[in-house]
Short mmCIF file of N, CA and C in Angstrom, two decimals:
data_model
loop_
_atom_site.label_atom_id
_atom_site.label_comp_id
_atom_site.label_asym_id
_atom_site.label_seq_id
_atom_site.Cartn_x
_atom_site.Cartn_y
_atom_site.Cartn_z
N GLN A 1 -2.67 10.52 -27.86
CA GLN A 1 -2.38 10.91 -26.49
C GLN A 1 -3.14 9.99 -25.56
N VAL A 2 -2.43 9.33 -24.66
CA VAL A 2 -3.03 8.40 -23.71
C VAL A 2 -3.14 9.10 -22.37
N VAL A 3 -4.28 8.96 -21.72
CA VAL A 3 -4.48 9.56 -20.41
C VAL A 3 -3.84 8.65 -19.38
N VAL A 4 -3.06 9.21 -18.48
CA VAL A 4 -2.38 8.43 -17.45
C VAL A 4 -3.02 8.73 -16.11
N TYR A 5 -3.45 7.70 -15.43
CA TYR A 5 -4.00 7.83 -14.08
C TYR A 5 -2.96 7.25 -13.13
N HIS A 6 -2.24 8.11 -12.45
CA HIS A 6 -1.20 7.71 -11.49
C HIS A 6 -0.19 6.82 -12.21
N PHE A 7 0.00 5.58 -11.70
CA PHE A 7 0.99 4.69 -12.30
C PHE A 7 0.36 3.79 -13.35
N HIS A 8 -0.93 3.92 -13.55
CA HIS A 8 -1.65 3.00 -14.40
C HIS A 8 -2.06 3.69 -15.68
N LEU A 9 -2.08 2.95 -16.73
CA LEU A 9 -2.47 3.50 -18.01
C LEU A 9 -3.89 3.06 -18.34
N CYS A 10 -4.57 3.93 -19.00
CA CYS A 10 -5.95 3.66 -19.40
C CYS A 10 -6.05 3.96 -20.88
N ALA A 11 -6.67 3.05 -21.61
CA ALA A 11 -6.84 3.24 -23.05
C ALA A 11 -8.29 2.99 -23.42
N ASN A 12 -8.71 3.63 -24.48
CA ASN A 12 -10.03 3.39 -25.04
C ASN A 12 -10.00 2.03 -25.72
N ILE A 13 -11.05 1.22 -25.53
CA ILE A 13 -11.01 -0.10 -26.19
C ILE A 13 -11.39 0.01 -27.67
N VAL A 14 -11.79 1.19 -28.10
CA VAL A 14 -12.08 1.43 -29.52
C VAL A 14 -10.79 1.93 -30.18
N LYS A 15 -10.44 1.34 -31.32
CA LYS A 15 -9.23 1.75 -32.03
C LYS A 15 -9.30 3.23 -32.35
N PRO A 16 -8.24 3.96 -32.24
CA PRO A 16 -6.86 3.53 -32.03
C PRO A 16 -6.49 3.37 -30.56
N GLY A 17 -7.44 3.53 -29.64
CA GLY A 17 -7.16 3.33 -28.22
C GLY A 17 -6.74 4.58 -27.48
N THR A 18 -6.74 5.68 -28.16
CA THR A 18 -6.29 6.93 -27.53
C THR A 18 -7.47 7.82 -27.20
N PHE A 19 -7.16 8.87 -26.45
CA PHE A 19 -8.13 9.89 -26.09
C PHE A 19 -7.66 11.22 -26.63
N ASN A 20 -8.59 12.03 -27.06
CA ASN A 20 -8.27 13.39 -27.46
C ASN A 20 -8.63 14.28 -26.28
N ALA A 21 -7.63 14.89 -25.67
CA ALA A 21 -7.85 15.69 -24.46
C ALA A 21 -8.82 16.84 -24.69
N THR A 22 -8.86 17.39 -25.89
CA THR A 22 -9.75 18.52 -26.14
C THR A 22 -11.21 18.11 -26.27
N THR A 23 -11.47 16.85 -26.61
CA THR A 23 -12.86 16.40 -26.75
C THR A 23 -13.20 15.30 -25.73
N LEU A 24 -12.39 15.15 -24.69
CA LEU A 24 -12.59 14.10 -23.70
C LEU A 24 -13.97 14.19 -23.04
N HIS A 25 -14.45 15.40 -22.82
CA HIS A 25 -15.76 15.58 -22.19
C HIS A 25 -16.91 15.06 -23.06
N GLU A 26 -16.67 14.84 -24.34
CA GLU A 26 -17.68 14.33 -25.27
C GLU A 26 -17.51 12.83 -25.55
N LEU A 27 -16.54 12.20 -24.94
CA LEU A 27 -16.20 10.81 -25.23
C LEU A 27 -17.36 9.87 -24.92
N THR A 28 -17.65 9.01 -25.85
CA THR A 28 -18.52 7.86 -25.60
C THR A 28 -17.74 6.64 -26.08
N SER A 29 -17.76 5.60 -25.28
CA SER A 29 -17.00 4.40 -25.60
C SER A 29 -17.65 3.21 -24.90
N PRO A 30 -17.56 2.05 -25.51
CA PRO A 30 -18.10 0.86 -24.84
C PRO A 30 -17.22 0.38 -23.70
N GLY A 31 -16.00 0.93 -23.60
CA GLY A 31 -15.15 0.48 -22.50
C GLY A 31 -13.79 1.13 -22.48
N LEU A 32 -13.15 0.98 -21.33
CA LEU A 32 -11.79 1.45 -21.12
C LEU A 32 -10.95 0.25 -20.72
N ALA A 33 -9.70 0.25 -21.12
CA ALA A 33 -8.78 -0.82 -20.73
C ALA A 33 -7.73 -0.21 -19.80
N PHE A 34 -7.56 -0.83 -18.63
CA PHE A 34 -6.53 -0.41 -17.69
C PHE A 34 -5.42 -1.44 -17.76
N PHE A 35 -4.21 -0.96 -17.72
CA PHE A 35 -3.09 -1.89 -17.72
C PHE A 35 -1.95 -1.28 -16.93
N MET A 36 -1.02 -2.14 -16.55
CA MET A 36 0.13 -1.70 -15.77
C MET A 36 1.37 -2.37 -16.34
N GLN A 37 2.47 -1.71 -16.13
CA GLN A 37 3.74 -2.27 -16.58
C GLN A 37 4.55 -2.64 -15.35
N ILE A 38 5.02 -3.86 -15.33
CA ILE A 38 5.85 -4.31 -14.22
C ILE A 38 7.14 -4.89 -14.76
N PRO A 39 8.25 -4.79 -14.05
CA PRO A 39 8.38 -4.13 -12.76
C PRO A 39 8.27 -2.62 -12.90
N GLY A 40 7.99 -1.98 -11.79
CA GLY A 40 7.82 -0.54 -11.78
C GLY A 40 8.08 0.01 -10.40
N PRO A 41 7.55 1.19 -10.13
CA PRO A 41 7.82 1.83 -8.85
C PRO A 41 7.12 1.16 -7.67
N MET A 42 6.16 0.29 -7.94
CA MET A 42 5.45 -0.46 -6.90
C MET A 42 5.64 -1.94 -7.18
N THR A 43 5.36 -2.77 -6.17
CA THR A 43 5.34 -4.20 -6.44
C THR A 43 4.15 -4.48 -7.36
N ALA A 44 4.17 -5.61 -8.02
CA ALA A 44 3.06 -5.96 -8.92
C ALA A 44 1.75 -6.04 -8.15
N SER A 45 1.78 -6.61 -6.95
CA SER A 45 0.54 -6.74 -6.17
C SER A 45 0.04 -5.37 -5.71
N GLU A 46 0.92 -4.47 -5.33
CA GLU A 46 0.50 -3.10 -4.96
C GLU A 46 -0.07 -2.38 -6.16
N ALA A 47 0.58 -2.51 -7.31
CA ALA A 47 0.11 -1.85 -8.53
C ALA A 47 -1.24 -2.41 -8.96
N PHE A 48 -1.41 -3.73 -8.84
CA PHE A 48 -2.69 -4.34 -9.20
C PHE A 48 -3.80 -3.83 -8.30
N ASP A 49 -3.56 -3.82 -7.00
CA ASP A 49 -4.58 -3.34 -6.06
C ASP A 49 -4.95 -1.89 -6.33
N ALA A 50 -3.95 -1.05 -6.59
CA ALA A 50 -4.22 0.36 -6.88
C ALA A 50 -4.96 0.51 -8.20
N MET A 51 -4.57 -0.26 -9.21
CA MET A 51 -5.23 -0.19 -10.51
C MET A 51 -6.68 -0.66 -10.39
N LEU A 52 -6.90 -1.74 -9.65
CA LEU A 52 -8.25 -2.25 -9.47
C LEU A 52 -9.12 -1.23 -8.74
N GLU A 53 -8.56 -0.60 -7.74
CA GLU A 53 -9.30 0.44 -7.01
C GLU A 53 -9.72 1.57 -7.94
N LYS A 54 -8.79 2.02 -8.78
CA LYS A 54 -9.11 3.10 -9.74
C LYS A 54 -10.15 2.65 -10.75
N ALA A 55 -10.02 1.42 -11.26
CA ALA A 55 -10.98 0.91 -12.23
C ALA A 55 -12.37 0.81 -11.61
N GLN A 56 -12.45 0.34 -10.36
CA GLN A 56 -13.74 0.23 -9.70
C GLN A 56 -14.34 1.62 -9.45
N PHE A 57 -13.51 2.58 -9.08
CA PHE A 57 -13.98 3.95 -8.86
C PHE A 57 -14.56 4.54 -10.14
N ILE A 58 -13.83 4.39 -11.23
CA ILE A 58 -14.28 4.93 -12.52
C ILE A 58 -15.53 4.21 -13.00
N ALA A 59 -15.56 2.88 -12.86
CA ALA A 59 -16.74 2.11 -13.27
C ALA A 59 -17.97 2.54 -12.48
N GLN A 60 -17.79 2.77 -11.19
CA GLN A 60 -18.92 3.21 -10.37
C GLN A 60 -19.44 4.57 -10.85
N HIS A 61 -18.54 5.49 -11.12
CA HIS A 61 -18.95 6.83 -11.54
C HIS A 61 -19.49 6.88 -12.96
N LEU A 62 -19.10 5.92 -13.79
CA LEU A 62 -19.61 5.89 -15.16
C LEU A 62 -20.72 4.86 -15.34
N HIS A 63 -21.13 4.25 -14.22
CA HIS A 63 -22.17 3.22 -14.23
C HIS A 63 -21.78 2.06 -15.14
N GLY A 64 -20.54 1.65 -15.01
CA GLY A 64 -20.02 0.53 -15.79
C GLY A 64 -19.70 -0.65 -14.91
N ILE A 65 -19.03 -1.62 -15.48
CA ILE A 65 -18.58 -2.79 -14.74
C ILE A 65 -17.09 -2.99 -14.98
N VAL A 66 -16.44 -3.64 -14.07
CA VAL A 66 -15.02 -3.97 -14.22
C VAL A 66 -14.96 -5.41 -14.72
N GLY A 67 -14.19 -5.60 -15.78
CA GLY A 67 -14.04 -6.93 -16.36
C GLY A 67 -12.58 -7.35 -16.38
N ASP A 68 -12.35 -8.60 -16.73
CA ASP A 68 -10.99 -9.10 -16.85
C ASP A 68 -10.48 -8.91 -18.28
N GLU A 69 -9.36 -9.52 -18.59
CA GLU A 69 -8.77 -9.34 -19.91
C GLU A 69 -9.61 -9.96 -21.03
N GLN A 70 -10.58 -10.81 -20.67
CA GLN A 70 -11.50 -11.38 -21.65
C GLN A 70 -12.81 -10.59 -21.71
N ARG A 71 -12.85 -9.47 -20.99
CA ARG A 71 -14.04 -8.60 -20.88
C ARG A 71 -15.20 -9.29 -20.19
N THR A 72 -14.88 -10.27 -19.35
CA THR A 72 -15.86 -10.94 -18.52
C THR A 72 -15.94 -10.19 -17.20
N PRO A 73 -17.15 -9.94 -16.69
CA PRO A 73 -17.24 -9.23 -15.39
C PRO A 73 -16.34 -9.89 -14.35
N LEU A 74 -15.64 -9.06 -13.62
CA LEU A 74 -14.64 -9.53 -12.66
C LEU A 74 -15.33 -10.08 -11.42
N SER A 75 -15.27 -11.39 -11.27
CA SER A 75 -15.87 -12.06 -10.11
C SER A 75 -14.86 -12.03 -8.96
N PRO A 76 -15.32 -12.23 -7.73
CA PRO A 76 -14.38 -12.31 -6.60
C PRO A 76 -13.33 -13.41 -6.80
N GLN A 77 -13.72 -14.54 -7.39
CA GLN A 77 -12.78 -15.63 -7.63
C GLN A 77 -11.71 -15.22 -8.64
N ARG A 78 -12.12 -14.55 -9.70
CA ARG A 78 -11.16 -14.11 -10.73
C ARG A 78 -10.25 -13.04 -10.16
N MET A 79 -10.80 -12.16 -9.33
CA MET A 79 -10.00 -11.12 -8.70
C MET A 79 -8.92 -11.76 -7.81
N ARG A 80 -9.29 -12.79 -7.05
CA ARG A 80 -8.31 -13.49 -6.20
C ARG A 80 -7.23 -14.15 -7.07
N ALA A 81 -7.64 -14.76 -8.18
CA ALA A 81 -6.67 -15.43 -9.06
C ALA A 81 -5.69 -14.42 -9.64
N LEU A 82 -6.19 -13.26 -10.06
CA LEU A 82 -5.29 -12.23 -10.60
C LEU A 82 -4.35 -11.69 -9.52
N ARG A 83 -4.87 -11.50 -8.33
CA ARG A 83 -4.03 -11.02 -7.22
C ARG A 83 -2.95 -12.06 -6.90
N GLU A 84 -3.32 -13.34 -6.91
CA GLU A 84 -2.34 -14.40 -6.65
C GLU A 84 -1.25 -14.40 -7.72
N ARG A 85 -1.63 -14.13 -8.97
CA ARG A 85 -0.63 -14.02 -10.05
C ARG A 85 0.37 -12.92 -9.76
N THR A 86 -0.12 -11.78 -9.27
CA THR A 86 0.79 -10.68 -8.98
C THR A 86 1.68 -11.01 -7.79
N LEU A 87 1.13 -11.70 -6.79
CA LEU A 87 1.95 -12.10 -5.65
C LEU A 87 3.02 -13.09 -6.07
N SER A 88 2.67 -14.01 -6.97
CA SER A 88 3.66 -14.97 -7.50
C SER A 88 4.75 -14.24 -8.26
N TYR A 89 4.35 -13.25 -9.05
CA TYR A 89 5.33 -12.45 -9.79
C TYR A 89 6.27 -11.74 -8.81
N ASP A 90 5.68 -11.11 -7.78
CA ASP A 90 6.50 -10.41 -6.79
C ASP A 90 7.50 -11.35 -6.13
N PHE A 91 7.04 -12.55 -5.77
CA PHE A 91 7.93 -13.51 -5.12
C PHE A 91 9.04 -13.94 -6.07
N ALA A 92 8.69 -14.28 -7.30
CA ALA A 92 9.70 -14.71 -8.27
C ALA A 92 10.69 -13.58 -8.56
N HIS A 93 10.19 -12.36 -8.65
CA HIS A 93 11.05 -11.21 -8.92
C HIS A 93 11.99 -10.97 -7.73
N ALA A 94 11.50 -11.16 -6.51
CA ALA A 94 12.33 -10.97 -5.32
C ALA A 94 13.40 -12.05 -5.24
N VAL A 95 13.04 -13.30 -5.55
CA VAL A 95 14.01 -14.40 -5.54
C VAL A 95 15.07 -14.15 -6.61
N GLN A 96 14.63 -13.77 -7.79
CA GLN A 96 15.55 -13.52 -8.90
C GLN A 96 16.50 -12.37 -8.58
N GLY A 97 15.98 -11.38 -7.87
CA GLY A 97 16.80 -10.23 -7.51
C GLY A 97 17.68 -10.46 -6.30
N GLY A 98 17.59 -11.66 -5.72
CA GLY A 98 18.43 -11.98 -4.59
C GLY A 98 17.92 -11.44 -3.26
N MET A 99 16.66 -11.03 -3.23
CA MET A 99 16.13 -10.47 -2.00
C MET A 99 15.60 -11.53 -1.05
N ILE A 100 15.33 -12.73 -1.55
CA ILE A 100 14.79 -13.81 -0.73
C ILE A 100 15.70 -15.02 -0.88
N GLY A 101 15.93 -15.70 0.23
CA GLY A 101 16.68 -16.94 0.18
C GLY A 101 18.18 -16.76 0.16
N THR A 102 18.66 -15.57 0.48
CA THR A 102 20.11 -15.37 0.52
C THR A 102 20.57 -15.27 1.95
N GLN A 103 21.75 -15.68 2.19
CA GLN A 103 22.36 -15.60 3.52
C GLN A 103 23.29 -14.41 3.56
N PRO A 104 23.42 -13.76 4.72
CA PRO A 104 24.36 -12.64 4.80
C PRO A 104 25.77 -13.11 4.52
N THR A 105 26.53 -12.28 3.83
CA THR A 105 27.92 -12.66 3.52
C THR A 105 28.86 -12.31 4.65
N HIS A 106 28.43 -11.49 5.57
CA HIS A 106 29.28 -11.10 6.69
C HIS A 106 28.55 -11.42 7.98
N ARG A 107 29.23 -12.22 8.83
CA ARG A 107 28.66 -12.54 10.13
C ARG A 107 29.46 -11.83 11.21
N PRO A 108 28.76 -11.18 12.13
CA PRO A 108 29.50 -10.50 13.21
C PRO A 108 30.22 -11.52 14.09
N HIS A 109 31.35 -11.13 14.65
CA HIS A 109 32.14 -12.03 15.53
C HIS A 109 31.55 -12.10 16.88
#
């Protein structure tokens, strides 16, 4: 059973990666992994920002740190690079979906 926080998923970094809801209050773990699936109900950049906010909130309350996919503490530079990746994804997804760079097919007289 995986605990879901809003649109973001959180997994234990210890195999098998799941949480037991009945013993969650006793959980000890060296870390949690947050991830998101895109496309989804939010843009990738909105989902990233919301996920990062939740991860920072949980890290603060558990006296932990937020790291990247290599488990390196998340620096401001790395955070900007990840955000730029999500913005690039959003732009490419919008272009692919025909939302950007298209001309109206009907012009008023």
